[in-house]
C-alpha positions as MATLAB code, in Angstrom:
seq = 'MRLFPSLPIFMAIASWPGSLFALDCAALTDTDIPFALASEVTTRRTGEAPTTRLQQMQVFRKGGEVTTFTVESPAIYLRTRGANSLFPVDAFYSTEPTDPRKWSYSIGPTVYLARGRPVSYSADMKRADGKLQLAARMTLELLEAGTLELSGCRFKVLKYRRTLDGLADRHPVSNSEELTFAPALRTTLASILRTGDIEVVSNPTEISLNFKRMQ';
ca = [
      17.317    7.420   13.454;
      14.204    5.386   14.090;
      14.908    2.043   16.094;
      13.438   -1.286   14.625;
      12.557   -3.462   17.333;
      15.200   -5.927   17.823;
      14.581   -9.239   15.666;
      14.491  -12.425   17.452;
      18.003  -14.237   19.023;
      17.412  -17.797   19.058;
      19.576  -20.550   20.481;
      22.866  -21.155   18.434;
      22.980  -23.949   15.866;
      25.088  -26.629   17.514;
      26.522  -27.411   13.783;
      27.486  -23.689   13.237;
      29.566  -23.082   16.408;
      30.153  -19.504   17.398;
      28.036  -18.361   20.460;
      31.020  -19.654   22.742;
      33.038  -16.857   21.504;
      32.827  -13.395   22.103;
      32.449  -11.096   18.878;
      34.604   -8.297   18.316;
      32.102   -5.900   17.122;
      34.108   -3.262   15.977;
      36.260   -5.833   13.619;
      32.899   -6.870   11.826;
      31.822   -3.442   11.125;
      35.590   -1.813   10.180;
      37.309   -4.526    8.681;
      36.843   -7.222    5.890;
      36.954  -10.159    8.002;
      34.610  -13.103    7.075;
      31.523  -14.117    8.967;
      28.678  -16.235    8.925;
      24.922  -15.480    9.485;
      22.695  -18.072   10.991;
      18.738  -17.307   10.030;
      15.348  -19.209   10.564;
      13.473  -18.911    7.314;
       9.868  -19.582    7.475;
       7.333  -20.217    4.741;
       3.732  -19.174    4.864;
       1.140  -20.284    1.956;
      -2.321  -19.217    2.147;
      -4.616  -22.143    3.666;
      -1.522  -24.272    4.576;
       0.383  -24.459    8.241;
       3.798  -22.678    7.878;
       7.198  -24.409    7.601;
      10.492  -23.373    8.964;
      13.941  -24.482    8.347;
      17.623  -23.252    9.517;
      19.928  -21.596    6.796;
      23.517  -20.177    6.988;
      24.841  -17.288    4.802;
      28.717  -17.261    4.951;
      29.753  -13.850    3.884;
      33.572  -12.685    2.208;
      34.501   -9.144    1.690;
      37.506   -8.454   -0.277;
      38.214   -5.040   -1.690;
      35.017   -3.795   -3.599;
      33.611   -7.377   -4.001;
      31.531   -9.501   -1.563;
      30.873  -13.237   -1.883;
      27.942  -14.632   -0.487;
      27.366  -18.407    0.141;
      23.552  -19.090    1.131;
      24.092  -22.632    2.621;
      20.922  -25.140    2.672;
      23.231  -28.120    3.284;
      27.133  -28.963    2.635;
      26.166  -29.814   -0.876;
      23.531  -27.311   -1.800;
      24.050  -23.687   -1.830;
      23.693  -20.424   -3.914;
      27.182  -18.411   -4.256;
      26.586  -14.820   -5.190;
      29.477  -11.926   -5.792;
      28.837   -8.504   -6.398;
      29.686   -4.971   -4.743;
      26.968   -5.712   -1.971;
      24.138   -8.333   -1.696;
      21.438   -5.816   -3.269;
      23.255   -5.926   -6.777;
      24.783   -9.199   -7.366;
      26.653   -9.529  -10.756;
      26.878  -13.218  -10.788;
      24.854  -16.044   -9.288;
      26.152  -19.934   -8.895;
      23.779  -22.882   -7.983;
      25.582  -25.940   -6.636;
      22.807  -27.938   -8.114;
      23.404  -26.533  -11.813;
      27.169  -26.092  -11.865;
      27.633  -25.978  -15.595;
      25.350  -23.159  -15.377;
      26.615  -19.841  -13.972;
      24.390  -16.946  -14.349;
      25.425  -13.458  -14.866;
      23.221  -10.062  -13.885;
      23.451   -6.707  -15.293;
      21.861   -3.564  -14.615;
      20.977   -0.052  -15.992;
      22.081    1.526  -12.529;
      25.461    0.967  -10.578;
      25.407   -0.671   -6.894;
      26.268    3.128   -5.512;
      23.095    4.746   -6.741;
      21.680    7.354   -4.313;
      18.405    6.784   -2.427;
      16.286    9.294   -0.530;
      13.436    8.147    1.495;
      10.240    8.465   -0.334;
      11.919    8.632   -3.648;
      12.164    4.875   -5.313;
      14.357    4.373   -8.283;
      13.242    2.078  -11.092;
      15.948    0.192  -13.056;
      16.065   -2.696  -15.446;
      17.619   -6.155  -14.202;
      18.757   -9.058  -16.865;
      20.102  -12.362  -15.759;
      21.682  -14.421  -18.543;
      22.621  -18.226  -18.415;
      26.154  -19.548  -19.257;
      25.306  -19.662  -22.960;
      23.892  -16.042  -23.226;
      20.355  -17.312  -23.136;
      18.306  -14.757  -21.467;
      16.474  -16.234  -18.313;
      14.871  -13.081  -16.334;
      14.372   -9.462  -17.901;
      12.624   -7.356  -15.183;
      11.634   -4.087  -13.953;
      12.692   -3.401  -10.654;
      12.203   -0.420   -8.208;
      14.242    0.183   -5.038;
      12.747    2.186   -2.052;
      14.482    3.264    1.178;
      11.860    3.104    3.598;
      13.790    3.985    6.978;
      16.924    3.758    8.869;
      17.596    2.298   12.205;
      19.566   -0.479   14.271;
      19.448   -4.111   14.724;
      21.063   -6.119   17.571;
      22.336   -9.455   17.114;
      24.587  -11.596   19.272;
      25.754   -8.869   21.300;
      26.471   -6.493   18.192;
      24.550   -3.309   16.999;
      24.582   -2.616   13.453;
      22.979    0.223   11.584;
      20.644   -0.897    9.301;
      18.579    0.320    6.077;
      15.077   -1.120    5.482;
      14.227   -1.300    1.569;
      11.485   -2.286   -0.423;
      12.445   -4.099   -3.689;
       9.705   -4.899   -6.267;
      10.383   -6.850   -9.309;
       8.044   -7.095  -12.281;
       9.300   -9.256  -15.893;
       9.997  -12.546  -17.696;
      11.619  -15.337  -16.245;
      11.917  -17.914  -19.019;
       9.248  -16.355  -20.842;
       6.689  -16.479  -18.026;
       5.416  -13.454  -15.729;
       6.846  -13.123  -12.538;
       6.058  -10.412  -10.067;
       7.396  -10.119   -6.584;
       8.036   -7.659   -3.349;
      10.710   -8.045   -0.896;
      11.714   -6.017    2.296;
      15.313   -6.047    3.050;
      17.046   -5.190    6.177;
      20.673   -4.095    4.453;
      23.676   -3.189    6.930;
      25.924   -0.959    5.074;
      29.039   -1.771    6.966;
      28.574   -5.555    6.491;
      27.462   -4.840    2.889;
      24.865   -7.609    3.727;
      21.276   -8.217    3.653;
      20.661   -9.396    7.456;
      16.743  -10.004    7.152;
      13.968  -10.178    4.564;
      10.664  -10.807    3.477;
       9.692  -11.937    0.189;
       6.158  -12.107   -1.110;
       5.151  -13.878   -4.336;
       1.609  -14.090   -5.002;
       0.056  -15.987   -1.782;
       3.615  -17.128   -0.572;
       5.526  -15.489    1.995;
       9.220  -16.294    3.038;
      10.573  -14.479    6.191;
      14.159  -14.727    6.808;
      15.158  -13.791   10.363;
      18.378  -13.726   11.830;
      19.327  -15.826   14.874;
      23.003  -15.580   15.153;
      26.325  -14.032   13.751;
      29.732  -15.828   13.773;
      33.287  -15.661   12.943;
      33.843  -19.358   13.733;
      32.348  -21.512   11.112;
      33.299  -24.172    8.395;
      33.784  -22.105    5.356;
      32.673  -22.923    1.814;
      35.340  -20.721    0.291;
];
């Protein structure tokens, strides 16, 4: 198994405590206990200075479902549900509470991926009123396997590339994303999203069992 270079581990975020508590690494990977992932998100646009913000992701695993809150502030978050973070089936934006979205795919979340053999599929997102917001063709490719160390725990991870081409609200949309996914956590820990001349890099800084829950 190829090892990735360890992603940087920064100082704990004071408002999201956890660094003072020793993590039970086995429990994180062998049970469905909830956890929070703190990340630094850096946005780079050609010709402009990069900007960085802090972000928290809260993950709740229950049976075959994973609910994830991506938190920008106590009042601003995105909630998704699905079998894992690669295939969400619904999305709720706190800024648009009357318009939850639904995803559908032409393949299931348990699709087998062999390294070097991309899988293509269709993906649609509909608004609460049934209006089609996004119709896209996606390709998911397994790039490599490795490990990632975070807050004293080491996780097996798979690195994917996902591309998207389609129409969003009838406008062309295209992007490419590299995803570092931890199967035991059913969660994407790191990502690099490229859209045109914009690159958004999310690097994890801390994983914690002690946090103020959105759920």
